[in-house]
Amino acid sequence: MPELPEVEALAAYLRERAVGHAVERFEVSSFSALKTYDPPPSAVAGLVITSAGRHGKFLDLTFGDDLHLVVHLARAGWLHYRDAFKSPLPLKPGSGPIAIRVRLDDGSGFDLTEAGTQKSLAAYLVRDPAEVPGVSRLGPDALAVSRDEFAERLRSRRGQVKGVLTDQEVLAGIGNAYSDEILHVAKMSPFALTSKLTDEQITTLFDAMRQVETDAVTRSVGQKAAELKGEKRAGMRVHARTGLPCPVCGDNVREVSFADKSLQYCATCQTGGKPLADRRLSKLIR
């Protein structure tokens, strides 16, 4: 799933490539992806893209003065920028993985796509991003929060630190991949309880979060959209590296699997050498 660094990089790429261009056509192929109906997609035609930004993991494109396309790419969604489209014909409903196509006045544009059969990509055409339920519930951005606010937000939710870090109502922008990286840098178990973290541990975790997210944004911004996934994978220390050596100590990276996702960690660096129980409801090592 694209997280804060990748969405920031996509917004930066759109600022460079799309901002200043007028929309020729806004085409919807997957009507389940567009969650709003007022204003209609036709309202975007002729408007100039004036800015591109993000809210946590939500991408936000502004058309004209007050129309916003807010997109959550979910697990399998992506943005593909085209210098030119092969066909001038409008998309047909159900056009493969393409959910939405935006054609610009210079012949370029972009597709919002989603692979697989489990369709979760969500796009909202709104006058105010706060109209999007997921945006209105977001906590402070992970790259904007202060250390004291970070501590207050983290301790406001009792639970395992991995789950609290990825709760978008606590902090916006951190997902499964970068939470693994943050906890590895902080040398902290993903199952440590927020209620038991010391002030020193909170500071260490905050510093790790800023380091990991800032480094990832620095690596990602400036990359083309097509290159971002590879850049993300190349920069990972433990996430999605099960069985490979930890870059810090050389121990094998381990995994805990759940029903629909998994986490990766280094036992030597994070749990005193003790493997974590590989069941959600097991007694967990902290």
PDB file of C-alpha atoms in Angstrom:
ATOM      1  CA  MET A   1       0.000   0.000   0.000  1.00  0.00           C
ATOM      2  CA  PRO A   2       1.388   3.447  -0.847  1.00  0.00           C
ATOM      3  CA  GLU A   3       2.220   5.297   2.358  1.00  0.00           C
ATOM      4  CA  LEU A   4       3.271   8.835   3.225  1.00  0.00           C
ATOM      5  CA  PRO A   5       6.586   8.873   1.260  1.00  0.00           C
ATOM      6  CA  GLU A   6       5.117   7.439  -1.947  1.00  0.00           C
ATOM      7  CA  VAL A   7       2.022   9.657  -1.848  1.00  0.00           C
ATOM      8  CA  GLU A   8       4.203  12.702  -1.186  1.00  0.00           C
ATOM      9  CA  ALA A   9       6.347  11.725  -4.178  1.00  0.00           C
ATOM     10  CA  LEU A  10       3.279  11.264  -6.396  1.00  0.00           C
ATOM     11  CA  ALA A  11       2.020  14.693  -5.346  1.00  0.00           C
ATOM     12  CA  ALA A  12       5.444  16.205  -6.116  1.00  0.00           C
ATOM     13  CA  TYR A  13       5.480  14.529  -9.529  1.00  0.00           C
ATOM     14  CA  LEU A  14       2.018  15.865 -10.319  1.00  0.00           C
ATOM     15  CA  ARG A  15       3.055  19.354  -9.205  1.00  0.00           C
ATOM     16  CA  GLU A  16       5.914  19.163 -11.663  1.00  0.00           C
ATOM     17  CA  ARG A  17       4.045  17.560 -14.555  1.00  0.00           C
ATOM     18  CA  ALA A  18       0.306  18.250 -14.304  1.00  0.00           C
ATOM     19  CA  VAL A  19      -0.190  21.482 -12.352  1.00  0.00           C
ATOM     20  CA  GLY A  20      -0.936  24.354 -14.724  1.00  0.00           C
ATOM     21  CA  HIS A  21      -2.649  22.153 -17.312  1.00  0.00           C
ATOM     22  CA  ALA A  22      -6.372  22.157 -17.993  1.00  0.00           C
ATOM     23  CA  VAL A  23      -8.432  18.980 -17.892  1.00  0.00           C
ATOM     24  CA  GLU A  24      -9.686  17.885 -21.274  1.00  0.00           C
ATOM     25  CA  ARG A  25     -11.713  14.932 -19.998  1.00  0.00           C
ATOM     26  CA  PHE A  26     -12.336  13.194 -16.689  1.00  0.00           C
ATOM     27  CA  GLU A  27     -13.324   9.610 -17.471  1.00  0.00           C
ATOM     28  CA  VAL A  28     -14.660   7.037 -15.024  1.00  0.00           C
ATOM     29  CA  SER A  29     -14.378   3.363 -15.889  1.00  0.00           C
ATOM     30  CA  SER A  30     -15.035   1.885 -12.445  1.00  0.00           C
ATOM     31  CA  PHE A  31     -18.085   3.565 -10.995  1.00  0.00           C
ATOM     32  CA  SER A  32     -17.533   1.791  -7.676  1.00  0.00           C
ATOM     33  CA  ALA A  33     -14.199   3.634  -7.319  1.00  0.00           C
ATOM     34  CA  LEU A  34     -15.765   7.109  -7.462  1.00  0.00           C
ATOM     35  CA  LYS A  35     -17.593   7.469  -4.150  1.00  0.00           C
ATOM     36  CA  THR A  36     -19.292  10.807  -4.871  1.00  0.00           C
ATOM     37  CA  TYR A  37     -21.812  12.048  -7.451  1.00  0.00           C
ATOM     38  CA  ASP A  38     -22.080  15.780  -6.676  1.00  0.00           C
ATOM     39  CA  PRO A  39     -20.253  17.526  -8.242  1.00  0.00           C
ATOM     40  CA  PRO A  40     -20.340  15.207 -11.272  1.00  0.00           C
ATOM     41  CA  PRO A  41     -17.151  14.206 -13.143  1.00  0.00           C
ATOM     42  CA  SER A  42     -18.158  16.524 -16.000  1.00  0.00           C
ATOM     43  CA  ALA A  43     -17.636  19.516 -13.676  1.00  0.00           C
ATOM     44  CA  VAL A  44     -13.868  19.031 -13.921  1.00  0.00           C
ATOM     45  CA  ALA A  45     -13.641  19.476 -17.710  1.00  0.00           C
ATOM     46  CA  GLY A  46     -11.865  22.714 -18.649  1.00  0.00           C
ATOM     47  CA  LEU A  47     -10.577  23.422 -15.156  1.00  0.00           C
ATOM     48  CA  VAL A  48      -6.870  23.939 -14.554  1.00  0.00           C
ATOM     49  CA  ILE A  49      -5.062  21.750 -12.033  1.00  0.00           C
ATOM     50  CA  THR A  50      -3.846  24.300  -9.505  1.00  0.00           C
ATOM     51  CA  SER A  51      -2.146  22.176  -6.849  1.00  0.00           C
ATOM     52  CA  ALA A  52      -1.303  18.663  -5.717  1.00  0.00           C
ATOM     53  CA  GLY A  53      -0.780  17.587  -2.136  1.00  0.00           C
ATOM     54  CA  ARG A  54      -1.729  14.936   0.366  1.00  0.00           C
ATOM     55  CA  HIS A  55      -3.501  14.286   3.647  1.00  0.00           C
ATOM     56  CA  GLY A  56      -1.722  11.364   5.287  1.00  0.00           C
ATOM     57  CA  LYS A  57      -1.987   8.597   2.674  1.00  0.00           C
ATOM     58  CA  PHE A  58      -4.674  10.446   0.667  1.00  0.00           C
ATOM     59  CA  LEU A  59      -3.602  12.166  -2.564  1.00  0.00           C
ATOM     60  CA  ASP A  60      -5.322  15.528  -3.198  1.00  0.00           C
ATOM     61  CA  LEU A  61      -5.518  17.246  -6.606  1.00  0.00           C
ATOM     62  CA  THR A  62      -7.150  20.660  -6.812  1.00  0.00           C
ATOM     63  CA  PHE A  63      -9.019  21.733  -9.963  1.00  0.00           C
ATOM     64  CA  GLY A  64      -9.714  25.439 -10.361  1.00  0.00           C
ATOM     65  CA  ASP A  65     -10.477  27.201  -7.116  1.00  0.00           C
ATOM     66  CA  ASP A  66     -12.482  24.697  -5.154  1.00  0.00           C
ATOM     67  CA  LEU A  67     -12.815  21.198  -6.647  1.00  0.00           C
ATOM     68  CA  HIS A  68     -10.678  18.425  -5.210  1.00  0.00           C
ATOM     69  CA  LEU A  69     -10.020  14.886  -6.377  1.00  0.00           C
ATOM     70  CA  VAL A  70      -9.056  13.048  -3.194  1.00  0.00           C
ATOM     71  CA  VAL A  71      -7.777   9.508  -3.719  1.00  0.00           C
ATOM     72  CA  HIS A  72      -6.919   6.674  -1.388  1.00  0.00           C
ATOM     73  CA  LEU A  73      -4.947   4.150  -3.428  1.00  0.00           C
ATOM     74  CA  ALA A  74      -5.545   1.306  -0.945  1.00  0.00           C
ATOM     75  CA  ARG A  75      -3.493  -1.868  -1.192  1.00  0.00           C
ATOM     76  CA  ALA A  76      -3.328  -2.385  -4.955  1.00  0.00           C
ATOM     77  CA  GLY A  77      -4.009   1.058  -6.414  1.00  0.00           C
ATOM     78  CA  TRP A  78      -1.525   3.216  -8.283  1.00  0.00           C
ATOM     79  CA  LEU A  79      -1.168   6.311 -10.444  1.00  0.00           C
ATOM     80  CA  HIS A  80       0.291   5.874 -13.934  1.00  0.00           C
ATOM     81  CA  TYR A  81       1.284   9.047 -15.780  1.00  0.00           C
ATOM     82  CA  ARG A  82       1.054   8.964 -19.584  1.00  0.00           C
ATOM     83  CA  ASP A  83       2.884  11.360 -21.862  1.00  0.00           C
ATOM     84  CA  ALA A  84       0.303  10.408 -24.483  1.00  0.00           C
ATOM     85  CA  PHE A  85      -2.622   8.015 -24.672  1.00  0.00           C
ATOM     86  CA  LYS A  86      -2.804   5.372 -27.376  1.00  0.00           C
ATOM     87  CA  SER A  87      -6.443   6.075 -28.169  1.00  0.00           C
ATOM     88  CA  PRO A  88      -8.496   9.290 -28.059  1.00  0.00           C
ATOM     89  CA  LEU A  89     -11.665   7.270 -27.446  1.00  0.00           C
ATOM     90  CA  PRO A  90     -13.273   7.492 -24.007  1.00  0.00           C
ATOM     91  CA  LEU A  91     -12.820   4.606 -21.626  1.00  0.00           C
ATOM     92  CA  LYS A  92     -15.460   1.939 -21.638  1.00  0.00           C
ATOM     93  CA  PRO A  93     -16.986   0.884 -18.303  1.00  0.00           C
ATOM     94  CA  GLY A  94     -14.922  -1.880 -16.750  1.00  0.00           C
ATOM     95  CA  SER A  95     -11.735  -1.129 -18.721  1.00  0.00           C
ATOM     96  CA  GLY A  96      -9.495  -3.648 -16.998  1.00  0.00           C
ATOM     97  CA  PRO A  97      -7.522  -2.234 -14.085  1.00  0.00           C
ATOM     98  CA  ILE A  98      -8.181   1.416 -15.006  1.00  0.00           C
ATOM     99  CA  ALA A  99     -10.637   3.065 -12.627  1.00  0.00           C
ATOM    100  CA  ILE A 100     -10.300   6.744 -13.614  1.00  0.00           C
ATOM    101  CA  ARG A 101      -8.492   8.536 -16.438  1.00  0.00           C
ATOM    102  CA  VAL A 102      -7.708  12.256 -16.472  1.00  0.00           C
ATOM    103  CA  ARG A 103      -6.713  13.652 -19.886  1.00  0.00           C
ATOM    104  CA  LEU A 104      -4.948  17.009 -19.994  1.00  0.00           C
ATOM    105  CA  ASP A 105      -4.772  19.735 -22.624  1.00  0.00           C
ATOM    106  CA  ASP A 106      -1.250  18.809 -23.788  1.00  0.00           C
ATOM    107  CA  GLY A 107      -2.238  15.223 -24.596  1.00  0.00           C
ATOM    108  CA  SER A 108      -0.752  13.797 -21.417  1.00  0.00           C
ATOM    109  CA  GLY A 109      -2.612  12.683 -18.314  1.00  0.00           C
ATOM    110  CA  PHE A 110      -2.832   9.902 -15.786  1.00  0.00           C
ATOM    111  CA  ASP A 111      -4.702   6.733 -14.959  1.00  0.00           C
ATOM    112  CA  LEU A 112      -5.729   5.612 -11.496  1.00  0.00           C
ATOM    113  CA  THR A 113      -5.537   1.829 -11.601  1.00  0.00           C
ATOM    114  CA  GLU A 114      -6.138  -1.081  -9.271  1.00  0.00           C
ATOM    115  CA  ALA A 115      -4.814  -4.598  -9.711  1.00  0.00           C
ATOM    116  CA  GLY A 116      -6.556  -7.744  -8.516  1.00  0.00           C
ATOM    117  CA  THR A 117     -10.168  -8.533  -7.788  1.00  0.00           C
ATOM    118  CA  GLN A 118     -10.494  -6.969  -4.341  1.00  0.00           C
ATOM    119  CA  LYS A 119     -11.364  -3.401  -5.304  1.00  0.00           C
ATOM    120  CA  SER A 120     -10.643  -0.906  -2.526  1.00  0.00           C
ATOM    121  CA  LEU A 121      -9.350   2.172  -4.373  1.00  0.00           C
ATOM    122  CA  ALA A 122     -11.536   5.123  -3.395  1.00  0.00           C
ATOM    123  CA  ALA A 123     -11.792   8.478  -5.178  1.00  0.00           C
ATOM    124  CA  TYR A 124     -13.856  11.458  -4.066  1.00  0.00           C
ATOM    125  CA  LEU A 125     -14.689  14.561  -6.101  1.00  0.00           C
ATOM    126  CA  VAL A 126     -15.481  17.168  -3.453  1.00  0.00           C
ATOM    127  CA  ARG A 127     -15.418  20.890  -2.772  1.00  0.00           C
ATOM    128  CA  ASP A 128     -13.626  20.442   0.545  1.00  0.00           C
ATOM    129  CA  PRO A 129     -11.287  17.518   1.431  1.00  0.00           C
ATOM    130  CA  ALA A 130     -12.865  17.461   4.888  1.00  0.00           C
ATOM    131  CA  GLU A 131     -15.977  16.023   3.212  1.00  0.00           C
ATOM    132  CA  VAL A 132     -14.038  12.774   2.760  1.00  0.00           C
ATOM    133  CA  PRO A 133     -14.696  10.631   5.863  1.00  0.00           C
ATOM    134  CA  GLY A 134     -11.169   9.215   6.005  1.00  0.00           C
ATOM    135  CA  VAL A 135      -9.606  12.670   5.773  1.00  0.00           C
ATOM    136  CA  SER A 136     -11.835  14.228   8.405  1.00  0.00           C
ATOM    137  CA  ARG A 137     -10.795  11.558  10.924  1.00  0.00           C
ATOM    138  CA  LEU A 138      -7.037  11.844  10.372  1.00  0.00           C
ATOM    139  CA  GLY A 139      -4.700  12.559  13.233  1.00  0.00           C
ATOM    140  CA  PRO A 140      -1.723  14.908  12.823  1.00  0.00           C
ATOM    141  CA  ASP A 141       0.692  14.159  10.009  1.00  0.00           C
ATOM    142  CA  ALA A 142       3.631  11.950  10.976  1.00  0.00           C
ATOM    143  CA  LEU A 143       6.096  14.476   9.556  1.00  0.00           C
ATOM    144  CA  ALA A 144       4.464  17.495  11.191  1.00  0.00           C
ATOM    145  CA  VAL A 145       3.752  16.239  14.711  1.00  0.00           C
ATOM    146  CA  SER A 146       5.945  17.458  17.595  1.00  0.00           C
ATOM    147  CA  ARG A 147       7.597  15.063  20.029  1.00  0.00           C
ATOM    148  CA  ASP A 148       5.208  16.056  22.829  1.00  0.00           C
ATOM    149  CA  GLU A 149       2.140  15.672  20.644  1.00  0.00           C
ATOM    150  CA  PHE A 150       3.505  12.350  19.398  1.00  0.00           C
ATOM    151  CA  ALA A 151       3.795  11.122  22.983  1.00  0.00           C
ATOM    152  CA  GLU A 152       0.309  12.336  23.809  1.00  0.00           C
ATOM    153  CA  ARG A 153      -1.223  10.715  20.713  1.00  0.00           C
ATOM    154  CA  LEU A 154       0.589   7.427  21.228  1.00  0.00           C
ATOM    155  CA  ARG A 155      -0.481   7.158  24.856  1.00  0.00           C
ATOM    156  CA  SER A 156      -4.064   8.079  23.996  1.00  0.00           C
ATOM    157  CA  ARG A 157      -4.558   4.582  22.572  1.00  0.00           C
ATOM    158  CA  ARG A 158      -3.810   1.513  24.664  1.00  0.00           C
ATOM    159  CA  GLY A 159      -2.484  -1.303  22.550  1.00  0.00           C
ATOM    160  CA  GLN A 160       0.503  -2.786  20.766  1.00  0.00           C
ATOM    161  CA  VAL A 161       2.758  -0.087  19.372  1.00  0.00           C
ATOM    162  CA  LYS A 162       2.662  -1.473  15.815  1.00  0.00           C
ATOM    163  CA  GLY A 163      -1.131  -1.142  15.682  1.00  0.00           C
ATOM    164  CA  VAL A 164      -1.194   2.282  17.307  1.00  0.00           C
ATOM    165  CA  LEU A 165       1.461   3.667  14.917  1.00  0.00           C
ATOM    166  CA  THR A 166      -0.627   2.585  11.931  1.00  0.00           C
ATOM    167  CA  ASP A 167      -3.925   3.928  13.299  1.00  0.00           C
ATOM    168  CA  GLN A 168      -4.628   6.884  10.999  1.00  0.00           C
ATOM    169  CA  GLU A 169      -6.723   8.595  13.663  1.00  0.00           C
ATOM    170  CA  VAL A 170      -3.650   8.666  15.907  1.00  0.00           C
ATOM    171  CA  LEU A 171      -1.061   9.632  13.270  1.00  0.00           C
ATOM    172  CA  ALA A 172      -1.584  10.160   9.559  1.00  0.00           C
ATOM    173  CA  GLY A 173       0.616   8.542   6.943  1.00  0.00           C
ATOM    174  CA  ILE A 174       2.257   5.490   8.538  1.00  0.00           C
ATOM    175  CA  GLY A 175       1.265   2.056   7.263  1.00  0.00           C
ATOM    176  CA  ASN A 176       2.362  -1.546   7.584  1.00  0.00           C
ATOM    177  CA  ALA A 177       5.672  -1.230   5.728  1.00  0.00           C
ATOM    178  CA  TYR A 178       7.152   1.869   7.332  1.00  0.00           C
ATOM    179  CA  SER A 179       5.955   0.932  10.820  1.00  0.00           C
ATOM    180  CA  ASP A 180       8.121  -2.210  10.516  1.00  0.00           C
ATOM    181  CA  GLU A 181      11.047   0.003   9.511  1.00  0.00           C
ATOM    182  CA  ILE A 182      10.449   2.521  12.302  1.00  0.00           C
ATOM    183  CA  LEU A 183      10.297  -0.175  14.970  1.00  0.00           C
ATOM    184  CA  HIS A 184      13.470  -1.791  13.647  1.00  0.00           C
ATOM    185  CA  VAL A 185      15.372   1.503  13.793  1.00  0.00           C
ATOM    186  CA  ALA A 186      13.975   2.120  17.298  1.00  0.00           C
ATOM    187  CA  LYS A 187      14.980  -1.456  18.337  1.00  0.00           C
ATOM    188  CA  MET A 188      11.479  -2.017  19.681  1.00  0.00           C
ATOM    189  CA  SER A 189       9.152  -5.001  19.556  1.00  0.00           C
ATOM    190  CA  PRO A 190       6.062  -4.443  17.401  1.00  0.00           C
ATOM    191  CA  PHE A 191       4.039  -5.877  20.285  1.00  0.00           C
ATOM    192  CA  ALA A 192       5.350  -3.529  22.983  1.00  0.00           C
ATOM    193  CA  LEU A 193       2.432  -1.916  24.795  1.00  0.00           C
ATOM    194  CA  THR A 194       2.052   1.847  24.461  1.00  0.00           C
ATOM    195  CA  SER A 195       0.932   2.080  28.081  1.00  0.00           C
ATOM    196  CA  LYS A 196       4.306   0.727  29.239  1.00  0.00           C
ATOM    197  CA  LEU A 197       6.604   2.846  27.082  1.00  0.00           C
ATOM    198  CA  THR A 198       8.983   5.083  29.027  1.00  0.00           C
ATOM    199  CA  ASP A 199       9.643   8.699  28.094  1.00  0.00           C
ATOM    200  CA  GLU A 200      13.047   7.618  26.734  1.00  0.00           C
ATOM    201  CA  GLN A 201      11.427   4.937  24.557  1.00  0.00           C
ATOM    202  CA  ILE A 202       8.873   7.431  23.266  1.00  0.00           C
ATOM    203  CA  THR A 203      11.680   9.812  22.272  1.00  0.00           C
ATOM    204  CA  THR A 204      13.612   6.995  20.586  1.00  0.00           C
ATOM    205  CA  LEU A 205      10.496   5.969  18.665  1.00  0.00           C
ATOM    206  CA  PHE A 206       9.760   9.553  17.633  1.00  0.00           C
ATOM    207  CA  ASP A 207      13.305  10.048  16.372  1.00  0.00           C
ATOM    208  CA  ALA A 208      13.122   6.757  14.448  1.00  0.00           C
ATOM    209  CA  MET A 209       9.830   7.787  12.865  1.00  0.00           C
ATOM    210  CA  ARG A 210      11.206  11.114  11.701  1.00  0.00           C
ATOM    211  CA  GLN A 211      14.388   9.481  10.388  1.00  0.00           C
ATOM    212  CA  VAL A 212      12.648   6.686   8.464  1.00  0.00           C
ATOM    213  CA  GLU A 213       9.910   8.848   6.977  1.00  0.00           C
ATOM    214  CA  THR A 214      12.224  11.747   6.092  1.00  0.00           C
ATOM    215  CA  ASP A 215      14.774   9.442   4.463  1.00  0.00           C
ATOM    216  CA  ALA A 216      12.045   7.698   2.479  1.00  0.00           C
ATOM    217  CA  VAL A 217      10.581  10.999   1.269  1.00  0.00           C
ATOM    218  CA  THR A 218      14.055  12.187   0.248  1.00  0.00           C
ATOM    219  CA  ARG A 219      14.634   8.993  -1.753  1.00  0.00           C
ATOM    220  CA  SER A 220      11.181   9.057  -3.331  1.00  0.00           C
ATOM    221  CA  VAL A 221      10.568  12.670  -4.312  1.00  0.00           C
ATOM    222  CA  GLY A 222      11.972  13.283  -7.771  1.00  0.00           C
ATOM    223  CA  GLN A 223      11.353   9.719  -8.916  1.00  0.00           C
ATOM    224  CA  LYS A 224       8.887   9.049 -11.706  1.00  0.00           C
ATOM    225  CA  ALA A 225       5.661   7.396 -10.619  1.00  0.00           C
ATOM    226  CA  ALA A 226       6.683   4.180 -12.396  1.00  0.00           C
ATOM    227  CA  GLU A 227       9.893   3.964 -10.336  1.00  0.00           C
ATOM    228  CA  LEU A 228       8.498   4.554  -6.857  1.00  0.00           C
ATOM    229  CA  LYS A 229       7.568   0.974  -5.981  1.00  0.00           C
ATOM    230  CA  GLY A 230      11.056  -0.260  -6.783  1.00  0.00           C
ATOM    231  CA  GLU A 231      12.609   2.570  -4.786  1.00  0.00           C
ATOM    232  CA  LYS A 232      10.440   1.681  -1.801  1.00  0.00           C
ATOM    233  CA  ARG A 233      11.419  -2.005  -1.899  1.00  0.00           C
ATOM    234  CA  ALA A 234      15.118  -1.186  -2.294  1.00  0.00           C
ATOM    235  CA  GLY A 235      15.132   1.007   0.807  1.00  0.00           C
ATOM    236  CA  MET A 236      13.587  -1.515   3.210  1.00  0.00           C
ATOM    237  CA  ARG A 237      15.609  -2.959   6.086  1.00  0.00           C
ATOM    238  CA  VAL A 238      13.203  -5.624   7.351  1.00  0.00           C
ATOM    239  CA  HIS A 239       9.801  -5.179   5.728  1.00  0.00           C
ATOM    240  CA  ALA A 240       9.103  -7.862   3.096  1.00  0.00           C
ATOM    241  CA  ARG A 241      12.594  -9.309   3.712  1.00  0.00           C
ATOM    242  CA  THR A 242      11.662 -12.470   5.610  1.00  0.00           C
ATOM    243  CA  GLY A 243      14.607 -14.896   5.755  1.00  0.00           C
ATOM    244  CA  LEU A 244      17.148 -12.338   4.568  1.00  0.00           C
ATOM    245  CA  PRO A 245      19.897 -11.025   6.865  1.00  0.00           C
ATOM    246  CA  CYS A 246      19.216  -7.997   9.030  1.00  0.00           C
ATOM    247  CA  PRO A 247      21.427  -5.176   7.724  1.00  0.00           C
ATOM    248  CA  VAL A 248      22.392  -4.254  11.298  1.00  0.00           C
ATOM    249  CA  CYS A 249      23.217  -7.571  13.002  1.00  0.00           C
ATOM    250  CA  GLY A 250      23.015 -10.237  10.293  1.00  0.00           C
ATOM    251  CA  ASP A 251      20.310 -12.317  11.999  1.00  0.00           C
ATOM    252  CA  ASN A 252      17.536 -13.609   9.738  1.00  0.00           C
ATOM    253  CA  VAL A 253      14.532 -11.320   9.432  1.00  0.00           C
ATOM    254  CA  ARG A 254      11.455 -13.053  10.888  1.00  0.00           C
ATOM    255  CA  GLU A 255       7.758 -12.728  10.147  1.00  0.00           C
ATOM    256  CA  VAL A 256       4.461 -12.819  12.003  1.00  0.00           C
ATOM    257  CA  SER A 257       1.517 -13.600   9.729  1.00  0.00           C
ATOM    258  CA  PHE A 258      -2.086 -12.571  10.238  1.00  0.00           C
ATOM    259  CA  ALA A 259      -5.198 -13.279   8.190  1.00  0.00           C
ATOM    260  CA  ASP A 260      -4.619 -10.584   5.580  1.00  0.00           C
ATOM    261  CA  LYS A 261      -1.173  -9.145   6.260  1.00  0.00           C
ATOM    262  CA  SER A 262       2.145  -9.772   7.954  1.00  0.00           C
ATOM    263  CA  LEU A 263       4.879  -7.919   9.788  1.00  0.00           C
ATOM    264  CA  GLN A 264       8.629  -8.392   9.698  1.00  0.00           C
ATOM    265  CA  TYR A 265      11.185  -7.787  12.441  1.00  0.00           C
ATOM    266  CA  CYS A 266      14.648  -8.750  13.660  1.00  0.00           C
ATOM    267  CA  ALA A 267      14.586 -10.734  16.895  1.00  0.00           C
ATOM    268  CA  THR A 268      18.183  -9.851  17.782  1.00  0.00           C
ATOM    269  CA  CYS A 269      17.643  -6.105  17.317  1.00  0.00           C
ATOM    270  CA  GLN A 270      14.084  -5.818  18.607  1.00  0.00           C
ATOM    271  CA  THR A 271      13.044  -8.606  20.996  1.00  0.00           C
ATOM    272  CA  GLY A 272      16.200  -9.683  22.804  1.00  0.00           C
ATOM    273  CA  GLY A 273      16.645 -12.639  20.481  1.00  0.00           C
ATOM    274  CA  LYS A 274      13.237 -14.156  21.290  1.00  0.00           C
ATOM    275  CA  PRO A 275      10.922 -14.960  18.356  1.00  0.00           C
ATOM    276  CA  LEU A 276       7.439 -13.488  18.566  1.00  0.00           C
ATOM    277  CA  ALA A 277       4.437 -15.803  18.712  1.00  0.00           C
ATOM    278  CA  ASP A 278       2.977 -16.114  15.241  1.00  0.00           C
ATOM    279  CA  ARG A 279      -0.672 -15.826  16.240  1.00  0.00           C
ATOM    280  CA  ARG A 280      -2.615 -12.645  16.849  1.00  0.00           C
ATOM    281  CA  LEU A 281      -4.202 -13.856  20.085  1.00  0.00           C
ATOM    282  CA  SER A 282      -1.151 -15.666  21.497  1.00  0.00           C
ATOM    283  CA  LYS A 283       0.654 -14.461  24.572  1.00  0.00           C
ATOM    284  CA  LEU A 284       3.051 -12.041  22.947  1.00  0.00           C
ATOM    285  CA  ILE A 285       6.651 -11.434  23.818  1.00  0.00           C
ATOM    286  CA  ARG A 286       7.372  -7.811  24.648  1.00  0.00           C
TER     287      ARG A 286
END
